[in-house]
Amino acid sequence: MSVTTRREDNVGYVEIDNAPVNAIGLSVRQGLLDAVRWAEREALDRVIVSGKGGMFAAGADAKEFDSAPVEPHLPDVLNQIENSFVPWIAAIEGVALGGGAEIALACRLRIMAPNARIGFPEVTLGVIPGAGGTQRLPHLVGLTDALNMITSGKPMSAKAALEKGLIQTIHDEPNYAAFMVNTEELGCIVPTSDLPSPPVDQDVLNTARHHVNAKSAGQIAPLRAIDVIEAGLNLPIQEGLAVERKAFLELRSSDQAKALRHIFFAERAAKLPNDITAPPITLEHVAIVGGGTMGSGIAYALLNAGFRVTILENDAEGVERAKENVETIVSASLKRGLISEQEASDRKDRFSATTDYDQASDATLAIEAAFESMDVKRKIFLTLEKHLPADAIIASNTSYLDINELASVLQEPLRVIGLHFFAPAHIMKLLEIVRGDKTSDTVIATAFALAKRCRKIPVMVGVCDGFVGNRILARYREAADTVFMDGSTPWEIDEAMVEFGYAMGPYAVQDLSGLDIAHANRRRQDATRDPARRYIPIADRMVELGKLGRKTGAGWYRYPGGEGRVDDPIVADLGIEEAHFAGIERVEYSADEIRQRLLLAMINEAADLLHEGIAQSATDIDLVTVFGYGFPRWRGGLMHYADTLGAAEIVKQIQQLAKEDPVAWKISPLLKQCADNGTRIGR
Ligand code: T1G
């Protein structure tokens, strides 16, 4: 049973019971419809609808969105609830999201527990509320707040919902409060749809459209939601619902909705591989070596997850810097209201920084987050081996370096793993778990358990230069530098990729992290680079000129007064000069040609990563590119996007590019195989 009913005196209790989140699938819709008829047969004076397990309802079952809708459709069920002569009251605990919130809107009254949340996240799945949300919400909260809630997809607290008029009461026990509502008063409450509709206000609508175009550029659902809300303001409810339903069904089958659903479920499927059955070791005290940006960010992520954390540094200055860095993050979280004073103090109590490695003698995990040098890391590993328990896990946060080589310095290499966090480590959700040749299953299981506790998205990757994300990034940047050398400017390239959906292009991003990082990697690779492969020297010239990015006030762009980015003609001239030295006839690339080259370069590199077994699945690559490198979520990740092009088309285009440069455009065997077999790349 997905919906249970019971009566006490003349009150009916309807409970949604569909673990784990009371998603509203067919059986719940049918159960609710049956409950309406039941309540009328019993001539009850009210129905109190709630969700089992402290969760009202997470919304429609998104797993059903890939198949044809099956009756009873949720909007029809909610019409029955709203028009029934037995009034319904929503008693909300946990979350009422999407269709869950729409059930509440169809009720006469809404009562929320203090820590409950209510919202319309449909646009995050590429759709719009499809069961009355766009039509009923404005009647309760007005046009501006309805537009904000639905186009942002952000849920709101019970307190905010009360202030906005979305709910009538906050109570610790919503069911009890619903039971105590005076019957006469309840009988006088007008159904939501019959409340006056807010007037059409073009200024408000235009502001909403402007905001959506700025915040959700490229996404169709938020704009469509505004159109549907506007249409409903002047229509009778049933006609408004028809407009909403039509838009919802169109969006549900759109590429963007499919891409967003793909990421939604991929994120939740990122778990320990089934073939690893070893239990994780218990983690309580974690040591981190290095209290710089990464080390302190990792420390805070672990403090947030409840661990005791000790940062190990080389000297007193390093200890002070580590303490300041962590304190800065704690204060910022406090200031933003992410944690309370008590929680801030609790984190500080569990944190320490020292030069004395013996203070980490009971740590069962150490994460090295020091300078990206194999020598530095080797020494740290040997020191950790001396001071930590023999079965403690020793991890490196290295972004590129060979975990196997690092493991080889220890007596017991099976205890070594890579935990590649992304800056800022306490905010970015991606965690690349780098499996060494000898890493034990217990260590891997522990890494996944750590990721879960830190609410990170774990992706297990193999050992190669840059693992999955940074190897794709290196190819992306190489393709960009080649296009720059051959004809474009960094700002034309960045613009082309922002139009694709990136928040920032590759040059603006590199100015943030600093050009010296990639420069150091190129020097490290000098000895092993393929001499036949084109080498673009512009970025080296930039570093030689001290143009390292924001941190030096100038990189690919200038930052006069530390403010916004300004194109720098000196940089454009560097490209022209280097092309001249190389005897290159520069060309004008269109934005499409720029996007084609950069995206196909990444797709081809990613296909090689799959072919070599460094990446476990195309979906893992989607998670890495979306959650680590800013690939637009509404395109579903790099490989989901590749499948919208199709392997055959990709191979055809790369073959064309290979005529210019057969070395850089060597087609991945996996792409060839998918093209020949007509199969999807994203298995
Ligand atoms: N449909 C199907 N499965 C869902 C689901 C949903 N809406 N929400 C969660 N799950 C699954 C999820 O895949 C995972 O499965 C398990 O539940 C636990 O989820 C008609 C059209 C509710 C805040 O967008 O925000 O309503 O991995 O790990 O961290 O107009 O889930 O265990 O097999 O996220 O406690 C709108 C999406 C739908 C809300 C709970 N609703 N869900 O977070 O658990 S469209 C949403 C969430 C709609 C109407 C429109 C979160 C959560 P598995 P979890 P959590």
XYZ file of C-alpha atoms and ligand atoms in Angstrom:
738
model
C 0.000 0.000 0.000
C 1.427 3.424 -0.904
C -1.339 5.394 0.798
C -2.970 4.308 4.028
C -6.211 5.677 5.452
C -7.712 5.506 8.921
C -10.336 7.440 10.789
C -10.559 8.623 14.359
C -13.998 9.921 15.202
C -14.899 12.077 12.250
C -11.312 12.819 11.183
C -9.661 10.941 8.362
C -5.888 10.373 8.339
C -4.304 9.781 4.916
C -0.633 8.829 5.015
C 1.661 8.613 1.976
C 3.841 5.565 2.511
C 6.341 5.071 -0.322
C 9.858 4.792 1.053
C 12.438 6.224 0.904
C 11.117 9.700 0.044
C 7.375 9.221 -0.593
C 7.865 9.883 -4.299
C 4.454 10.275 -5.895
C 4.241 7.413 -8.350
C 1.159 5.754 -9.846
C 0.272 3.823 -6.692
C 0.405 6.997 -4.590
C -1.749 8.914 -7.076
C -4.290 6.085 -7.123
C -4.159 5.838 -3.341
C -4.848 9.548 -2.933
C -7.749 9.403 -5.365
C -9.227 6.424 -3.511
C -8.762 8.354 -0.274
C -10.856 11.264 -1.598
C -13.710 8.884 -2.385
C -13.279 7.080 0.940
C -13.479 10.332 2.918
C -16.636 11.340 1.070
C -18.247 7.955 1.587
C -17.457 8.230 5.308
C -18.700 11.853 5.311
C -15.748 12.874 7.420
C -15.361 16.468 8.585
C -11.734 16.641 7.451
C -8.817 14.681 6.035
C -5.303 15.204 7.402
C -2.740 14.160 4.787
C 0.850 13.481 5.853
C 3.875 11.449 4.822
C 5.295 8.454 6.612
C 8.821 8.522 7.970
C 9.012 12.221 8.666
C 8.955 13.112 4.964
C 5.794 14.554 3.413
C 6.599 13.820 -0.280
C 9.622 14.377 -2.517
C 7.501 15.085 -5.556
C 6.527 13.076 -8.592
C 8.471 9.888 -9.140
C 11.038 11.106 -11.662
C 11.737 7.502 -12.658
C 8.333 7.531 -14.403
C 9.238 10.502 -16.592
C 10.754 8.370 -19.328
C 7.503 6.477 -19.917
C 4.044 7.618 -21.049
C 1.940 9.195 -18.288
C -0.522 6.771 -16.704
C -3.859 7.786 -15.162
C -4.820 8.964 -12.701
C -2.718 12.007 -13.503
C -1.656 14.054 -10.488
C -3.402 17.307 -11.566
C -6.689 15.382 -11.783
C -6.165 13.839 -8.357
C -5.421 17.247 -6.879
C -8.545 18.740 -8.473
C -10.555 16.026 -6.703
C -8.881 16.882 -3.396
C -9.445 20.608 -3.817
C -13.086 20.270 -4.919
C -14.082 17.589 -2.402
C -16.758 18.561 0.112
C -14.483 17.041 2.765
C -11.724 19.624 3.357
C -8.117 18.351 3.375
C -5.322 19.671 5.593
C -1.641 19.097 4.744
C 0.438 18.193 7.816
C 3.990 18.662 6.565
C 7.150 17.250 8.108
C 10.490 16.863 6.354
C 10.019 18.106 2.807
C 7.066 18.825 0.548
C 8.688 19.228 -2.857
C 7.272 19.480 -6.362
C 4.148 17.357 -6.517
C 4.343 17.116 -2.736
C 4.009 20.872 -2.439
C 1.243 20.767 -5.034
C -0.718 18.308 -2.893
C -0.422 20.861 -0.096
C -1.645 23.670 -2.391
C -4.779 21.641 -3.196
C -5.536 21.365 0.530
C -7.534 24.023 2.388
C -4.846 24.383 5.049
C -1.111 23.809 5.283
C 0.644 23.192 8.611
C 4.413 22.683 8.729
C 6.795 21.444 11.368
C 9.403 24.109 12.265
C 12.280 22.394 10.435
C 10.272 21.302 7.416
C 10.880 22.718 3.942
C 8.539 23.312 1.005
C 9.404 24.109 -2.598
C 9.117 23.568 -6.331
C 12.457 22.140 -7.571
C 11.007 21.049 -10.917
C 13.261 23.354 -12.959
C 16.283 21.511 -11.564
C 14.925 18.508 -13.445
C 14.256 20.544 -16.578
C 10.483 20.683 -16.133
C 7.930 22.964 -14.439
C 5.354 22.164 -11.759
C 2.820 20.047 -13.654
C 0.035 19.579 -11.097
C -1.204 23.049 -10.375
C 1.874 24.657 -8.855
C 2.073 27.406 -11.469
C -1.681 28.043 -11.152
C -2.347 27.826 -7.409
C 0.845 29.211 -5.893
C 0.317 32.821 -7.091
C -3.097 32.855 -5.360
C -1.367 32.283 -2.019
C 1.954 34.130 -2.191
C 1.417 36.640 -5.002
C 3.140 36.902 -8.355
C 6.662 37.929 -7.335
C 7.201 35.178 -4.772
C 5.554 32.555 -6.960
C 7.892 33.452 -9.803
C 10.933 33.371 -7.498
C 10.040 30.027 -5.929
C 9.298 28.278 -9.192
C 12.075 29.693 -11.395
C 14.772 29.221 -8.746
C 13.617 25.782 -7.681
C 14.807 26.620 -4.170
C 12.757 25.292 -1.251
C 11.901 27.555 1.642
C 11.719 27.074 5.383
C 8.483 26.833 7.330
C 9.137 30.282 8.724
C 9.524 31.833 5.286
C 6.503 29.917 4.002
C 4.410 31.326 6.852
C 5.615 34.852 6.152
C 4.809 34.499 2.444
C 1.310 33.183 3.130
C 2.051 29.768 1.644
C 1.114 28.044 4.898
C -1.140 29.035 7.790
C 0.575 27.438 10.813
C 3.895 26.150 12.129
C 3.534 23.490 14.817
C 5.823 20.854 16.298
C 3.118 18.268 15.643
C 1.369 19.210 12.412
C -1.013 16.245 12.608
C -2.175 17.285 16.057
C -2.530 20.922 15.032
C -4.599 19.805 12.045
C -6.820 17.767 14.319
C -7.409 20.805 16.550
C -8.525 23.129 13.739
C -12.048 24.359 14.390
C -14.469 22.574 12.042
C -16.580 25.664 11.306
C -13.506 27.741 10.541
C -12.189 24.980 8.324
C -15.476 24.857 6.470
C -15.192 28.559 5.676
C -11.766 28.396 4.068
C -11.963 29.029 0.335
C -10.237 26.501 -1.983
C -6.874 27.846 -3.172
C -7.994 28.116 -6.788
C -10.943 30.264 -5.765
C -8.767 32.821 -4.014
C -8.259 35.995 -6.050
C -5.548 35.739 -8.633
C -2.822 38.423 -8.441
C -2.946 41.050 -11.210
C -0.691 40.724 -14.240
C 2.319 42.942 -13.574
C 4.566 43.242 -16.626
C 7.376 44.829 -14.616
C 7.443 41.860 -12.256
C 7.317 39.408 -15.148
C 10.067 41.205 -17.053
C 12.238 41.319 -13.953
C 11.736 37.592 -13.532
C 12.670 36.951 -17.169
C 15.741 39.155 -16.869
C 16.832 37.369 -13.707
C 16.354 33.924 -15.262
C 18.293 34.914 -18.376
C 21.147 36.006 -16.140
C 21.104 33.138 -13.635
C 19.978 30.197 -15.753
C 21.246 31.122 -19.197
C 20.415 28.478 -21.777
C 17.847 26.660 -19.669
C 14.329 26.497 -21.109
C 12.212 25.358 -18.136
C 12.490 28.512 -15.961
C 11.435 30.775 -18.854
C 8.597 28.439 -19.777
C 7.433 28.516 -16.145
C 7.134 32.304 -16.303
C 5.070 32.061 -19.505
C 2.723 29.500 -17.922
C 2.339 31.481 -14.698
C 1.553 34.602 -16.731
C -0.984 32.759 -18.883
C -2.752 31.425 -15.800
C -3.288 34.865 -14.308
C -5.995 35.597 -16.861
C -7.506 32.135 -17.254
C -10.055 30.093 -15.282
C -8.230 27.443 -13.260
C -9.082 24.503 -15.509
C -7.810 26.327 -18.602
C -4.696 27.406 -16.743
C -4.087 23.823 -15.662
C -4.403 22.710 -19.275
C -1.750 25.220 -20.359
C 0.505 24.042 -17.531
C 0.023 20.359 -18.329
C 0.843 20.878 -22.010
C 4.074 22.718 -21.151
C 5.021 20.133 -18.521
C 4.617 17.208 -20.923
C 6.622 18.962 -23.647
C 9.456 19.775 -21.231
C 9.440 16.311 -19.644
C 10.652 14.773 -22.908
C 13.131 17.552 -23.734
C 16.881 16.958 -24.022
C 17.475 19.249 -21.065
C 15.062 17.343 -18.822
C 16.638 14.037 -19.836
C 20.101 15.461 -19.130
C 19.101 16.810 -15.717
C 17.381 13.566 -14.754
C 20.504 11.694 -15.854
C 22.676 13.764 -13.531
C 20.138 13.632 -10.700
C 20.157 9.834 -10.650
C 23.866 9.525 -11.528
C 24.774 11.628 -8.505
C 22.781 9.281 -6.264
C 24.148 6.167 -7.882
C 27.756 7.208 -7.158
C 28.442 4.529 -4.590
C 31.042 1.874 -3.690
C 31.329 -0.571 -6.609
C 29.371 -3.787 -5.947
C 32.471 -5.962 -6.324
C 34.070 -4.372 -3.279
C 32.603 -6.057 -0.251
C 35.307 -5.396 2.350
C 33.990 -3.384 5.307
C 35.452 0.107 5.799
C 37.667 0.847 8.813
C 36.347 3.204 11.441
C 37.479 6.772 10.979
C 37.402 9.223 13.852
C 40.679 11.176 13.913
C 42.092 12.318 10.586
C 45.470 13.947 10.051
C 46.035 16.335 7.195
C 49.537 17.266 6.122
C 49.625 20.852 4.907
C 47.348 23.648 6.048
C 47.307 25.688 2.856
C 44.218 26.360 0.753
C 43.571 22.708 -0.007
C 44.581 21.322 3.385
C 42.434 23.761 5.333
C 39.486 23.244 2.960
C 39.736 19.473 3.391
C 40.069 19.949 7.140
C 36.848 21.965 7.226
C 34.994 19.439 5.070
C 35.970 16.759 7.587
C 35.109 18.937 10.570
C 31.683 19.478 9.004
C 31.306 15.707 8.834
C 32.059 15.352 12.546
C 35.654 14.122 12.429
C 38.460 15.179 14.758
C 41.121 16.789 12.557
C 44.782 17.557 13.107
C 46.730 19.539 10.541
C 50.420 18.712 10.508
C 52.811 21.429 9.378
C 56.573 21.854 9.066
C 57.036 24.804 11.389
C 55.305 27.228 13.737
C 54.555 29.620 10.884
C 52.842 26.867 8.977
C 50.816 25.940 12.047
C 49.666 29.565 12.452
C 48.747 29.788 8.787
C 46.740 26.556 9.021
C 44.857 27.807 12.075
C 44.099 31.123 10.375
C 42.916 29.390 7.207
C 40.524 27.114 9.084
C 39.336 29.953 11.319
C 38.591 32.032 8.217
C 36.404 29.279 6.779
C 34.591 28.715 10.089
C 33.879 32.445 10.455
C 32.649 32.697 6.879
C 30.260 29.765 7.418
C 29.050 31.361 10.646
C 28.530 34.716 8.951
C 26.540 33.112 6.145
C 24.324 31.342 8.669
C 25.444 27.890 7.491
C 26.372 26.941 11.064
C 25.376 28.161 14.519
C 27.708 29.569 17.172
C 27.561 26.225 18.948
C 28.403 24.332 15.762
C 31.308 26.690 15.081
C 32.656 26.144 18.564
C 32.207 22.367 18.227
C 34.258 22.415 15.021
C 37.023 24.402 16.663
C 37.090 21.980 19.599
C 37.695 19.114 17.187
C 40.464 20.895 15.305
C 44.143 21.307 16.056
C 47.324 22.132 14.141
C 50.848 21.173 15.147
C 54.338 20.319 13.978
C 54.329 17.272 16.240
C 53.424 14.201 14.172
C 52.993 12.207 17.376
C 49.770 14.115 17.967
C 48.408 12.132 15.038
C 49.562 8.809 16.438
C 45.915 7.630 16.774
C 44.769 8.905 13.403
C 43.441 6.114 11.179
C 43.660 8.244 8.051
C 46.174 10.819 6.925
C 45.638 12.971 3.858
C 48.737 14.606 2.429
C 47.884 17.971 0.880
C 51.332 19.480 0.434
C 53.196 20.942 -2.501
C 52.748 19.082 -5.814
C 56.207 17.556 -5.815
C 56.949 13.852 -5.767
C 59.987 14.379 -3.535
C 58.027 16.404 -0.994
C 55.250 13.817 -0.953
C 57.594 10.873 -0.640
C 59.202 12.370 2.466
C 55.817 13.069 4.009
C 54.649 9.526 3.331
C 57.733 8.097 5.052
C 57.237 10.373 8.057
C 53.574 9.409 8.301
C 54.515 5.747 8.094
C 56.741 6.258 11.129
C 54.148 8.039 13.281
C 50.756 6.585 12.362
C 49.299 3.206 13.371
C 50.405 0.405 11.022
C 46.881 -0.027 9.620
C 46.203 3.682 9.125
C 45.365 4.736 5.607
C 47.792 7.120 3.961
C 46.222 9.200 1.189
C 47.447 11.923 -1.102
C 45.355 14.804 -2.393
C 47.609 15.077 -5.421
C 45.939 16.330 -8.600
C 48.206 14.620 -11.061
C 51.015 12.588 -9.550
C 51.432 8.829 -9.722
C 49.844 7.166 -6.680
C 51.631 3.899 -7.470
C 55.002 5.612 -7.328
C 54.055 7.198 -4.029
C 52.825 3.883 -2.623
C 56.078 2.192 -3.562
C 58.004 4.159 -0.948
C 56.055 2.512 1.890
C 56.541 -0.932 3.338
C 52.806 -1.594 2.907
C 51.543 -0.012 -0.367
C 48.011 -1.448 0.057
C 47.291 1.323 2.599
C 47.773 4.060 -0.018
C 45.019 5.757 -1.990
C 44.457 9.085 -3.751
C 41.741 11.383 -2.396
C 41.601 14.190 -4.932
C 39.475 16.998 -3.500
C 38.596 20.047 -5.599
C 39.143 23.617 -4.440
C 37.413 24.937 -2.448
C 37.446 21.495 -0.839
C 34.713 22.273 1.705
C 32.335 23.362 -1.067
C 33.048 21.351 -4.241
C 31.114 18.055 -4.117
C 33.382 15.938 -6.341
C 35.958 13.588 -4.854
C 38.131 11.539 -7.211
C 39.114 8.353 -5.401
C 42.347 7.230 -7.067
C 42.835 3.477 -6.835
C 46.487 2.412 -6.856
C 47.542 -0.962 -8.260
C 47.957 -2.244 -4.703
C 45.242 -0.286 -2.876
C 43.249 -2.722 -0.758
C 39.462 -3.108 -0.934
C 39.249 -2.079 2.731
C 40.970 1.204 1.926
C 38.689 1.806 -1.043
C 35.586 1.001 1.005
C 36.792 3.433 3.664
C 37.341 6.159 1.060
C 33.750 5.760 -0.154
C 32.462 5.800 3.420
C 34.411 9.016 4.000
C 32.885 10.550 0.852
C 29.371 9.638 1.978
C 29.900 11.126 5.432
C 31.279 14.326 3.876
C 28.337 14.353 1.403
C 30.800 14.279 -1.469
C 30.200 12.620 -4.841
C 32.796 9.840 -5.048
C 34.167 8.754 -8.424
C 36.773 6.013 -8.464
C 39.491 6.583 -11.063
C 42.670 4.845 -12.133
C 46.218 6.142 -12.100
C 47.419 8.246 -15.014
C 48.707 11.798 -15.357
C 45.803 13.903 -14.117
C 43.510 10.916 -13.457
C 40.148 11.629 -15.163
C 39.226 15.261 -14.564
C 42.605 16.916 -14.951
C 43.542 14.813 -17.945
C 40.373 15.974 -19.710
C 41.103 19.514 -18.527
C 44.647 19.364 -19.937
C 43.290 18.316 -23.337
C 40.623 21.067 -23.141
C 43.284 23.667 -22.476
C 45.583 22.314 -25.174
C 42.743 22.558 -27.691
C 41.990 26.088 -26.524
C 45.629 27.173 -26.818
C 45.774 25.673 -30.301
C 42.698 27.616 -31.406
C 44.246 30.716 -29.828
C 47.538 30.152 -31.668
C 45.787 29.492 -34.953
C 43.415 32.407 -34.990
C 41.228 33.347 -32.026
C 41.733 35.283 -28.819
C 41.255 33.950 -25.293
C 38.114 36.088 -24.881
C 36.558 34.798 -28.091
C 37.219 31.264 -26.878
C 35.833 31.977 -23.416
C 32.741 33.602 -24.899
C 32.088 30.586 -27.115
C 32.216 28.242 -24.138
C 30.024 30.494 -21.980
C 27.456 30.413 -24.770
C 27.633 26.610 -24.573
C 26.677 26.854 -20.893
C 29.900 27.108 -18.883
C 29.837 29.774 -16.202
C 33.345 30.758 -17.281
C 35.590 29.899 -20.213
C 38.940 28.088 -19.886
C 41.055 31.246 -19.816
C 39.032 33.030 -17.149
C 39.087 29.860 -15.059
C 42.850 29.528 -15.361
C 43.301 33.114 -14.256
C 41.543 32.095 -11.039
C 43.711 29.065 -10.279
C 46.934 30.550 -11.668
C 48.858 29.835 -14.860
C 51.826 28.541 -12.872
C 50.088 25.276 -11.970
C 49.702 24.114 -15.577
C 53.163 25.520 -16.296
C 54.686 23.267 -13.598
C 52.846 20.295 -15.061
C 54.118 21.031 -18.546
C 57.693 21.160 -17.236
C 57.140 17.865 -15.433
C 55.941 16.364 -18.724
C 58.767 17.776 -20.866
C 60.806 14.607 -20.661
C 57.996 12.348 -21.790
C 56.110 14.571 -24.253
C 55.621 13.176 -27.770
C 58.027 15.234 -29.928
C 55.639 14.804 -32.860
C 52.836 16.552 -30.953
C 52.301 20.285 -31.593
C 53.427 22.298 -28.568
C 51.826 25.726 -28.006
C 54.335 27.965 -26.161
C 52.049 30.952 -25.454
C 51.211 29.961 -21.882
C 54.937 29.550 -21.147
C 55.532 33.076 -22.446
C 52.793 34.308 -20.129
C 54.472 32.742 -17.089
C 57.863 34.115 -18.157
C 56.200 37.559 -18.283
C 54.855 37.036 -14.751
C 51.273 37.098 -15.978
C 50.006 34.337 -13.664
C 46.379 35.403 -13.416
C 44.317 37.220 -10.804
C 46.975 36.696 -8.151
C 49.425 38.870 -10.098
C 46.789 41.312 -11.309
C 47.113 40.042 -14.855
C 46.984 36.749 -16.671
C 45.040 36.001 -19.815
C 43.002 39.055 -18.784
C 43.916 42.211 -16.887
C 42.180 43.003 -13.582
C 42.595 46.743 -13.103
C 42.066 47.507 -9.416
C 41.458 43.803 -8.781
C 37.962 44.137 -10.219
C 36.398 42.780 -13.411
C 38.198 41.128 -16.300
C 39.521 43.248 -19.157
C 40.783 41.860 -22.472
C 44.515 42.410 -22.799
C 45.873 43.314 -26.256
C 49.350 42.234 -25.109
C 48.028 38.696 -24.765
C 46.405 38.796 -28.189
C 49.702 40.016 -29.619
C 51.538 37.105 -27.980
C 49.341 34.746 -29.962
C 50.013 36.623 -33.183
C 53.742 36.689 -32.480
C 54.033 33.006 -31.665
C 51.981 32.127 -34.746
C 54.335 34.249 -36.798
C 57.408 32.510 -35.345
C 55.774 29.171 -36.140
C 54.944 30.287 -39.670
C 51.222 29.788 -39.120
C 48.619 31.404 -41.389
C 46.055 32.399 -38.740
C 42.318 31.961 -39.471
C 39.067 33.361 -38.058
C 37.235 30.647 -36.101
C 33.495 31.011 -35.548
C 32.079 30.349 -32.093
C 30.707 27.039 -33.377
C 34.127 25.998 -34.666
C 35.702 26.905 -31.318
C 33.097 24.868 -29.419
C 33.455 21.956 -31.798
C 37.226 21.746 -31.316
C 37.223 22.114 -27.548
C 34.308 19.749 -26.944
C 35.473 17.053 -29.364
C 38.959 17.213 -27.851
C 37.494 16.500 -24.414
C 35.128 13.803 -25.699
C 37.978 12.019 -27.482
C 40.210 12.176 -24.404
C 37.357 10.940 -22.216
C 36.726 8.052 -24.605
C 40.404 7.086 -24.251
C 40.051 7.207 -20.459
C 37.156 4.767 -20.730
C 39.014 2.607 -23.222
C 42.080 2.461 -20.933
C 39.926 1.655 -17.888
C 41.055 4.764 -16.024
C 37.387 5.841 -15.872
C 34.890 3.179 -14.864
C 31.901 4.478 -16.834
C 30.692 7.319 -19.034
C 28.391 8.352 -16.191
C 31.418 8.755 -13.922
C 32.900 11.112 -16.506
C 29.612 13.044 -16.509
C 29.830 13.401 -12.717
C 33.475 14.516 -12.879
C 32.887 17.108 -15.613
C 29.696 18.525 -14.035
C 30.736 18.532 -10.367
C 34.437 19.234 -10.799
C 34.847 21.312 -13.909
C 31.702 23.350 -14.481
C 30.299 21.438 -17.442
C 26.703 22.655 -17.736
C 24.503 20.365 -15.631
C 21.552 20.827 -18.007
C 23.618 19.151 -20.732
C 24.007 16.066 -18.555
C 27.803 15.933 -18.487
C 30.410 15.464 -21.210
C 29.509 11.926 -22.308
C 25.732 12.405 -22.062
C 26.263 15.406 -24.330
C 28.462 13.313 -26.660
C 25.594 10.884 -27.084
C 23.339 13.711 -28.253
C 25.822 14.150 -31.119
C 26.303 10.410 -31.678
C 29.611 8.548 -32.082
C 29.366 8.381 -35.870
C 29.028 12.151 -36.186
C 31.827 12.713 -33.689
C 34.157 10.354 -35.565
C 33.319 12.066 -38.847
C 34.177 15.492 -37.427
C 37.382 14.309 -35.773
C 38.488 12.685 -39.023
C 38.111 16.112 -40.623
C 40.167 17.748 -37.880
C 42.788 14.997 -38.097
C 43.641 16.251 -41.595
C 45.039 19.378 -39.900
C 46.770 17.563 -37.054
C 46.728 13.740 -37.087
C 48.639 13.521 -33.815
C 46.339 15.628 -31.632
C 43.209 14.247 -33.327
C 43.989 10.512 -33.065
C 40.525 9.001 -32.777
C 39.872 6.991 -29.622
C 39.326 3.293 -30.394
C 36.201 3.430 -28.218
C 34.654 6.140 -30.389
C 35.466 4.172 -33.524
C 33.924 1.060 -32.004
C 30.699 2.908 -31.004
C 30.510 4.553 -34.425
C 30.983 1.206 -36.202
C 28.460 -0.598 -33.969
C 25.962 2.277 -33.775
C 26.079 2.139 -29.971
C 25.946 4.889 -27.356
C 29.221 5.993 -25.768
C 27.476 6.392 -22.396
C 26.856 2.733 -21.641
N 11.702 10.613 -7.917
C 12.267 9.380 -7.854
N 13.213 9.023 -6.957
C 13.603 9.964 -6.083
C 13.065 11.272 -6.073
C 12.069 11.576 -7.043
N 11.491 12.765 -7.102
N 13.683 11.973 -5.084
C 14.551 11.130 -4.507
N 14.511 9.933 -5.099
C 15.298 8.757 -4.739
C 16.780 8.967 -5.018
O 17.058 8.663 -6.370
C 17.414 7.995 -4.057
O 17.257 6.698 -4.644
C 16.479 8.045 -2.838
O 15.233 8.553 -3.328
C 17.012 8.941 -1.756
O 17.219 10.220 -2.383
C 4.423 16.761 -10.511
C 6.690 17.074 -11.996
C 13.788 14.512 -1.302
C 15.503 16.167 -0.571
O 13.118 17.282 -7.569
O 15.582 16.635 -3.588
O 7.301 16.695 -8.600
O 19.691 6.097 -4.694
O 19.651 10.381 -1.775
O 19.537 13.129 0.464
O 4.855 19.036 -10.583
O 15.901 13.261 -2.840
O 18.244 5.346 -2.793
O 17.924 4.359 -5.113
O 18.359 12.414 -2.574
O 17.529 12.377 1.884
C 10.372 17.204 -7.966
C 14.160 15.401 -5.674
C 10.061 16.063 -8.852
C 13.016 16.353 -5.391
C 15.817 13.720 -0.153
N 11.088 16.765 -6.786
N 14.659 14.756 -4.493
O 17.225 13.860 -0.122
O 17.874 11.406 -0.320
S 9.185 16.564 -10.321
C 12.421 16.839 -6.685
C 15.389 15.436 -3.560
C 7.634 16.951 -9.720
C 5.371 17.819 -10.096
C 6.737 17.680 -10.666
C 15.969 14.618 -2.459
C 15.242 14.766 -1.124
P 18.360 5.550 -4.284
P 18.391 11.148 -1.808
P 18.107 12.700 0.561
